[in-house]
Tab-separated table of C-alpha atoms in Angstrom:
chain	number	residue	atom	x	y	z
A	1	MET	CA	-17.823	-21.656	17.409
A	2	ILE	CA	-15.999	-18.455	16.386
A	3	THR	CA	-13.249	-17.561	18.855
A	4	THR	CA	-11.296	-14.328	19.334
A	5	ARG	CA	-8.422	-15.977	17.489
A	6	HIS	CA	-10.712	-16.697	14.517
A	7	LEU	CA	-11.895	-13.078	14.471
A	8	LYS	CA	-8.305	-11.835	14.479
A	9	CYS	CA	-7.475	-14.162	11.599
A	10	LEU	CA	-10.515	-12.955	9.650
A	11	TYR	CA	-9.480	-9.343	10.263
A	12	ILE	CA	-5.926	-10.006	9.061
A	13	VAL	CA	-7.144	-11.851	5.957
A	14	SER	CA	-9.692	-9.137	5.117
A	15	LYS	CA	-7.038	-6.449	5.573
A	16	GLN	CA	-4.611	-8.347	3.343
A	17	MET	CA	-7.316	-8.803	0.684
A	18	ARG	CA	-8.030	-5.082	0.868
A	19	LEU	CA	-4.379	-4.260	0.275
A	20	LEU	CA	-3.819	-6.958	-2.343
A	21	SER	CA	-6.733	-5.619	-4.357
A	22	THR	CA	-4.796	-2.394	-4.882
A	23	THR	CA	-1.524	-3.824	-6.201
A	24	ALA	CA	-2.218	-4.433	-9.912
A	25	TYR	CA	-0.858	-1.132	-11.180
A	26	THR	CA	1.998	-0.218	-13.504
A	27	HIS	CA	2.189	3.579	-13.355
A	28	ILE	CA	1.028	4.337	-9.801
A	29	ASN	CA	1.540	3.064	-6.265
A	30	VAL	CA	-1.661	2.526	-4.307
A	31	GLY	CA	-2.269	1.694	-0.670
A	32	VAL	CA	-3.814	2.864	2.581
A	33	LYS	CA	-2.298	5.239	5.131
A	34	GLY	CA	-3.027	6.715	8.537
A	35	GLU	CA	-3.234	5.275	12.042
A	36	LYS	CA	-6.607	3.728	11.258
A	37	GLN	CA	-5.640	2.756	7.710
A	38	ASN	CA	-8.547	4.849	6.450
A	39	ILE	CA	-6.736	7.171	4.033
A	40	GLY	CA	-6.514	6.104	0.407
A	41	TYR	CA	-3.058	6.779	-1.043
A	42	ILE	CA	-2.229	7.200	-4.726
A	43	GLN	CA	1.332	8.017	-5.775
A	44	LEU	CA	2.100	8.753	-9.404
A	45	ASN	CA	5.081	6.579	-10.292
A	46	ARG	CA	6.753	7.297	-13.628
A	47	PRO	CA	10.052	8.678	-12.267
A	48	LYS	CA	11.953	8.605	-15.573
A	49	ALA	CA	9.231	10.750	-17.153
A	50	LEU	CA	8.840	13.060	-14.117
A	51	ASN	CA	5.408	11.467	-13.646
A	52	ALA	CA	4.150	12.689	-17.011
A	53	LEU	CA	0.467	11.813	-17.340
A	54	CYS	CA	0.027	9.144	-19.974
A	55	ASP	CA	-3.358	7.650	-20.801
A	56	GLY	CA	-2.486	4.400	-19.017
A	57	LEU	CA	-1.610	6.257	-15.830
A	58	MET	CA	-4.867	8.195	-15.863
A	59	HIS	CA	-6.863	5.005	-16.406
A	60	GLU	CA	-5.090	3.547	-13.369
A	61	VAL	CA	-5.848	6.641	-11.297
A	62	SER	CA	-9.517	6.259	-12.260
A	63	LYS	CA	-9.451	2.595	-11.250
A	64	ALA	CA	-7.858	3.413	-7.887
A	65	MET	CA	-10.400	6.163	-7.279
A	66	ASP	CA	-13.229	3.716	-8.002
A	67	GLU	CA	-11.699	1.251	-5.576
A	68	PHE	CA	-11.382	3.780	-2.770
A	69	GLU	CA	-14.881	5.136	-3.380
A	70	ALA	CA	-16.231	1.603	-2.932
A	71	ASP	CA	-14.220	0.997	0.264
A	72	SER	CA	-16.414	1.988	3.211
A	73	GLN	CA	-13.363	2.323	5.466
A	74	ILE	CA	-11.764	5.062	3.379
A	75	GLY	CA	-12.639	8.588	4.510
A	76	ALA	CA	-10.304	10.650	2.326
A	77	ILE	CA	-7.774	10.188	-0.456
A	78	VAL	CA	-4.262	11.638	-0.794
A	79	LEU	CA	-2.816	12.035	-4.286
A	80	THR	CA	0.899	12.713	-4.656
A	81	GLY	CA	3.975	12.207	-6.830
A	82	SER	CA	7.667	12.352	-5.971
A	83	GLU	CA	9.720	15.061	-4.300
A	84	LYS	CA	11.017	16.062	-7.742
A	85	ALA	CA	7.708	16.123	-9.579
A	86	PHE	CA	4.035	15.803	-8.778
A	87	ALA	CA	3.521	15.565	-12.535
A	88	ALA	CA	5.544	17.561	-15.045
A	89	GLY	CA	2.718	17.572	-17.594
A	90	ALA	CA	0.932	15.269	-19.984
A	91	ASP	CA	3.032	12.805	-21.963
A	92	ILE	CA	3.775	14.707	-25.175
A	93	LYS	CA	5.072	11.541	-26.840
A	94	GLU	CA	1.495	10.210	-26.774
A	95	MET	CA	0.145	13.380	-28.375
A	96	VAL	CA	2.696	14.402	-30.951
A	97	ASP	CA	1.222	12.357	-33.836
A	98	LYS	CA	-2.465	12.848	-33.019
A	99	SER	CA	-4.735	14.630	-35.489
A	100	PHE	CA	-7.846	16.697	-34.859
A	101	LYS	CA	-9.884	13.717	-36.051
A	102	ASP	CA	-8.151	11.428	-33.534
A	103	CYS	CA	-8.856	13.815	-30.658
A	104	PHE	CA	-12.425	14.631	-31.669
A	105	THR	CA	-13.679	11.137	-32.467
A	106	THR	CA	-12.206	9.608	-29.304
A	107	ASN	CA	-13.058	12.611	-27.090
A	108	PHE	CA	-9.403	12.657	-26.030
A	109	LEU	CA	-8.824	13.386	-22.303
A	110	SER	CA	-12.535	12.961	-21.519
A	111	HIS	CA	-11.854	10.445	-18.739
A	112	TRP	CA	-9.063	12.486	-17.111
A	113	ASP	CA	-11.454	14.253	-14.749
A	114	ARG	CA	-12.243	11.250	-12.526
A	115	VAL	CA	-10.513	12.837	-9.524
A	116	SER	CA	-12.834	15.851	-9.709
A	117	ARG	CA	-15.886	13.578	-9.518
A	118	SER	CA	-14.916	11.811	-6.304
A	119	LEU	CA	-17.549	11.798	-3.559
A	120	LYS	CA	-14.767	11.489	-1.002
A	121	PRO	CA	-12.431	14.404	-0.231
A	122	VAL	CA	-9.212	14.329	-2.272
A	123	ILE	CA	-6.059	16.068	-1.038
A	124	ALA	CA	-3.189	16.765	-3.414
A	125	ALA	CA	0.282	16.676	-1.839
A	126	VAL	CA	2.409	18.503	-4.404
A	127	ASN	CA	6.183	18.573	-4.523
A	128	GLY	CA	8.347	19.681	-7.426
A	129	TYR	CA	6.817	20.303	-10.823
A	130	ALA	CA	3.042	20.493	-11.253
A	131	LEU	CA	2.940	21.664	-14.838
A	132	GLY	CA	0.348	21.347	-17.594
A	133	GLY	CA	-1.707	18.268	-16.863
A	134	GLY	CA	-0.024	18.044	-13.470
A	135	CYS	CA	-1.304	21.484	-12.502
A	136	GLU	CA	-4.739	20.552	-13.856
A	137	LEU	CA	-4.743	17.327	-11.837
A	138	ALA	CA	-3.924	19.251	-8.655
A	139	LEU	CA	-6.748	21.685	-9.436
A	140	MET	CA	-9.183	18.747	-9.642
A	141	CYS	CA	-8.473	17.931	-5.993
A	142	ASP	CA	-10.466	19.454	-3.138
A	143	ILE	CA	-7.488	20.686	-1.133
A	144	VAL	CA	-3.918	21.287	-2.305
A	145	TYR	CA	-0.961	21.116	0.081
A	146	ALA	CA	2.385	22.016	-1.452
A	147	GLY	CA	6.011	21.497	-0.565
A	148	ASP	CA	8.157	24.623	-0.585
A	149	ASN	CA	9.885	23.411	-3.753
A	150	ALA	CA	6.662	23.133	-5.765
A	151	LYS	CA	6.253	24.891	-9.121
A	152	PHE	CA	2.874	25.343	-10.812
A	153	GLY	CA	2.308	26.281	-14.432
A	154	GLN	CA	0.392	25.782	-17.678
A	155	PRO	CA	3.128	25.805	-20.362
A	156	GLU	CA	0.995	24.358	-23.200
A	157	ILE	CA	1.130	27.635	-25.149
A	158	LEU	CA	4.883	27.125	-25.585
A	159	ILE	CA	4.318	23.944	-27.604
A	160	GLY	CA	1.515	25.284	-29.757
A	161	THR	CA	-1.580	24.182	-27.864
A	162	ILE	CA	-3.693	25.112	-24.830
A	163	PRO	CA	-4.662	23.329	-21.586
A	164	GLY	CA	-7.156	20.542	-22.305
A	165	ALA	CA	-7.986	19.075	-18.903
A	166	GLY	CA	-9.483	22.108	-17.202
A	167	GLY	CA	-6.532	24.495	-16.899
A	168	THR	CA	-8.162	27.547	-18.464
A	169	GLN	CA	-11.440	26.897	-16.629
A	170	ARG	CA	-10.465	25.830	-13.108
A	171	LEU	CA	-7.640	28.350	-12.863
A	172	ALA	CA	-9.981	31.185	-13.853
A	173	LYS	CA	-12.450	30.115	-11.136
A	174	VAL	CA	-9.687	30.028	-8.526
A	175	ILE	CA	-7.320	32.915	-9.347
A	176	GLY	CA	-9.342	35.141	-11.669
A	177	LYS	CA	-9.048	36.195	-15.304
A	178	SER	CA	-5.913	38.359	-15.253
A	179	ARG	CA	-3.670	35.897	-13.435
A	180	THR	CA	-5.018	32.991	-15.469
A	181	MET	CA	-4.339	34.858	-18.719
A	182	GLU	CA	-0.816	35.625	-17.569
A	183	MET	CA	-0.122	31.982	-16.712
A	184	VAL	CA	-1.636	30.384	-19.804
A	185	LEU	CA	-0.422	32.986	-22.323
A	186	THR	CA	3.175	33.051	-21.094
A	187	GLY	CA	3.595	29.513	-19.819
A	188	GLN	CA	5.410	30.914	-16.797
A	189	GLN	CA	5.811	28.868	-13.626
A	190	ILE	CA	4.851	30.179	-10.202
A	191	THR	CA	6.245	29.194	-6.818
A	192	ALA	CA	4.409	27.349	-4.066
A	193	GLN	CA	4.186	30.582	-2.081
A	194	ASP	CA	2.702	32.472	-5.030
A	195	ALA	CA	0.266	29.604	-5.552
A	196	ALA	CA	-0.740	29.900	-1.886
A	197	ASN	CA	-1.123	33.667	-2.129
A	198	TRP	CA	-3.290	33.269	-5.237
A	199	GLY	CA	-5.515	30.572	-3.712
A	200	ILE	CA	-4.354	27.510	-5.671
A	201	VAL	CA	-2.683	26.050	-2.587
A	202	SER	CA	-4.112	25.841	0.925
A	203	LYS	CA	-0.821	25.529	2.847
A	204	VAL	CA	2.911	25.228	2.143
A	205	PHE	CA	5.163	22.848	4.071
A	206	PRO	CA	8.788	21.684	3.923
A	207	THR	CA	9.199	19.236	1.050
A	208	ASP	CA	9.707	16.220	3.298
A	209	LYS	CA	6.597	16.994	5.380
A	210	VAL	CA	3.885	17.697	2.812
A	211	VAL	CA	2.669	14.094	2.313
A	212	GLU	CA	2.647	13.500	6.060
A	213	GLU	CA	0.622	16.689	6.592
A	214	ALA	CA	-1.811	15.738	3.824
A	215	ILE	CA	-2.397	12.370	5.495
A	216	LYS	CA	-2.969	14.087	8.856
A	217	LEU	CA	-5.519	16.357	7.205
A	218	GLY	CA	-7.219	13.323	5.659
A	219	GLU	CA	-7.418	11.738	9.103
A	220	ARG	CA	-9.065	14.857	10.546
A	221	ILE	CA	-11.618	14.891	7.739
A	222	SER	CA	-12.251	11.149	8.120
A	223	LYS	CA	-13.475	11.663	11.680
A	224	ASN	CA	-16.594	13.271	10.234
A	225	SER	CA	-19.544	11.450	8.709
A	226	LYS	CA	-18.619	10.337	5.188
A	227	ILE	CA	-22.090	11.084	3.846
A	228	ILE	CA	-22.055	14.587	5.352
A	229	ASN	CA	-18.568	15.170	3.922
A	230	ALA	CA	-19.910	14.256	0.478
A	231	ILE	CA	-22.891	16.591	0.844
A	232	CYS	CA	-20.622	19.421	1.975
A	233	LYS	CA	-18.312	18.829	-1.009
A	234	GLU	CA	-21.261	19.023	-3.375
A	235	SER	CA	-22.358	22.319	-1.873
A	236	VAL	CA	-18.923	23.939	-2.171
A	237	ASN	CA	-18.387	22.661	-5.716
A	238	ASN	CA	-21.806	23.987	-6.671
A	239	ALA	CA	-20.568	27.491	-5.846
A	240	TYR	CA	-18.338	27.360	-8.938
A	241	GLU	CA	-21.203	26.398	-11.233
A	242	THR	CA	-24.030	28.774	-10.285
A	243	THR	CA	-24.925	32.326	-9.294
A	244	LEU	CA	-24.842	33.269	-5.610
A	245	LYS	CA	-28.649	33.211	-5.443
A	246	GLN	CA	-28.836	29.730	-6.975
A	247	GLY	CA	-25.965	28.525	-4.813
A	248	LEU	CA	-27.595	29.727	-1.619
A	249	ALA	CA	-30.849	27.969	-2.545
A	250	THR	CA	-28.973	24.733	-3.271
A	251	GLU	CA	-26.998	25.025	-0.032
A	252	LYS	CA	-30.237	25.398	1.920
A	253	ARG	CA	-31.704	22.235	0.371
A	254	LEU	CA	-28.484	20.295	0.977
A	255	PHE	CA	-28.498	21.541	4.572
A	256	HIS	CA	-32.088	20.335	4.896
A	257	SER	CA	-31.077	16.961	3.452
A	258	THR	CA	-28.646	16.338	6.316
A	259	PHE	CA	-31.697	16.100	8.596
A	260	ALA	CA	-32.591	12.859	6.817
A	261	THR	CA	-29.388	11.230	8.088
A	262	ASN	CA	-28.767	9.431	11.353
A	263	ASP	CA	-25.348	11.082	11.569
A	264	ARG	CA	-26.884	14.572	11.778
A	265	SER	CA	-29.049	13.391	14.679
A	266	GLU	CA	-26.078	11.718	16.368
A	267	GLY	CA	-23.843	14.745	15.887
A	268	MET	CA	-26.275	17.177	17.461
A	269	LYS	CA	-27.147	14.832	20.320
A	270	ALA	CA	-23.453	14.308	21.028
A	271	PHE	CA	-22.939	18.072	21.121
A	272	THR	CA	-25.778	18.634	23.584
A	273	GLU	CA	-24.603	15.695	25.712
A	274	LYS	CA	-20.998	16.984	25.636
A	275	ARG	CA	-19.507	13.778	24.197
A	276	ALA	CA	-17.738	12.731	21.046
A	277	ALA	CA	-20.045	11.823	18.153
A	278	ASN	CA	-20.147	8.229	16.964
A	279	PHE	CA	-20.812	8.619	13.249
A	280	LYS	CA	-21.872	5.515	11.325
A	281	ASP	CA	-21.988	7.076	7.857
A	282	GLU	CA	-25.730	6.713	7.466
């Protein structure tokens, strides 16, 4: 016979297993946050290198993303660094001796876009430097919150190369051609407030509050149906890939698709019955 005590023990064990499964990392810290422990948390952790993005770190980020995607309890993911640096760029020491052949035959950086392919909403909490690959990583996220000390930039031109993980493409989609050209051709850094004014950043907070606010945002998002969140993400992202006419047609079909879910039915019934919806992510 299974007693309440047994159920509590099973819950504690399952929770411990869930947390233990996210501890085998060298370059990042991974865990769960929020009152309901439903926010995935990834912290870049190479403090001596200002969280420079090495290949090992990006493989670990991909692994953590896979883990959170597979966890049905996780509704959103927060990605952050330290107060000094979100990520000060890619690790130049890994690149300095590479040849064109090395880059071309291995499709160098091809796996660095895992964050952009997440079905679950990803919130970047950026403090300090977000330069080069760090800026590109923030741009891969769905929402960017920044601390008031944050600095964004694409300084690759200053070391004889160009952005290679989406900087010239995602920036142009977000801030337009002229501002993108200015950033990538000068390597200049912009402040958190400029980044907010230009549309890179959603909101700016005091440095010591930005992670907390990102987690709160993740909790708000997690109250929605996870499947509807994913559909909504797909529709917004599609806007960057197509014409307005094509995007509107796709949006309409994605809207129609929500009527195949139980959560759409529950949400509308709850509204008409003036009660909170009980989404089951199906």
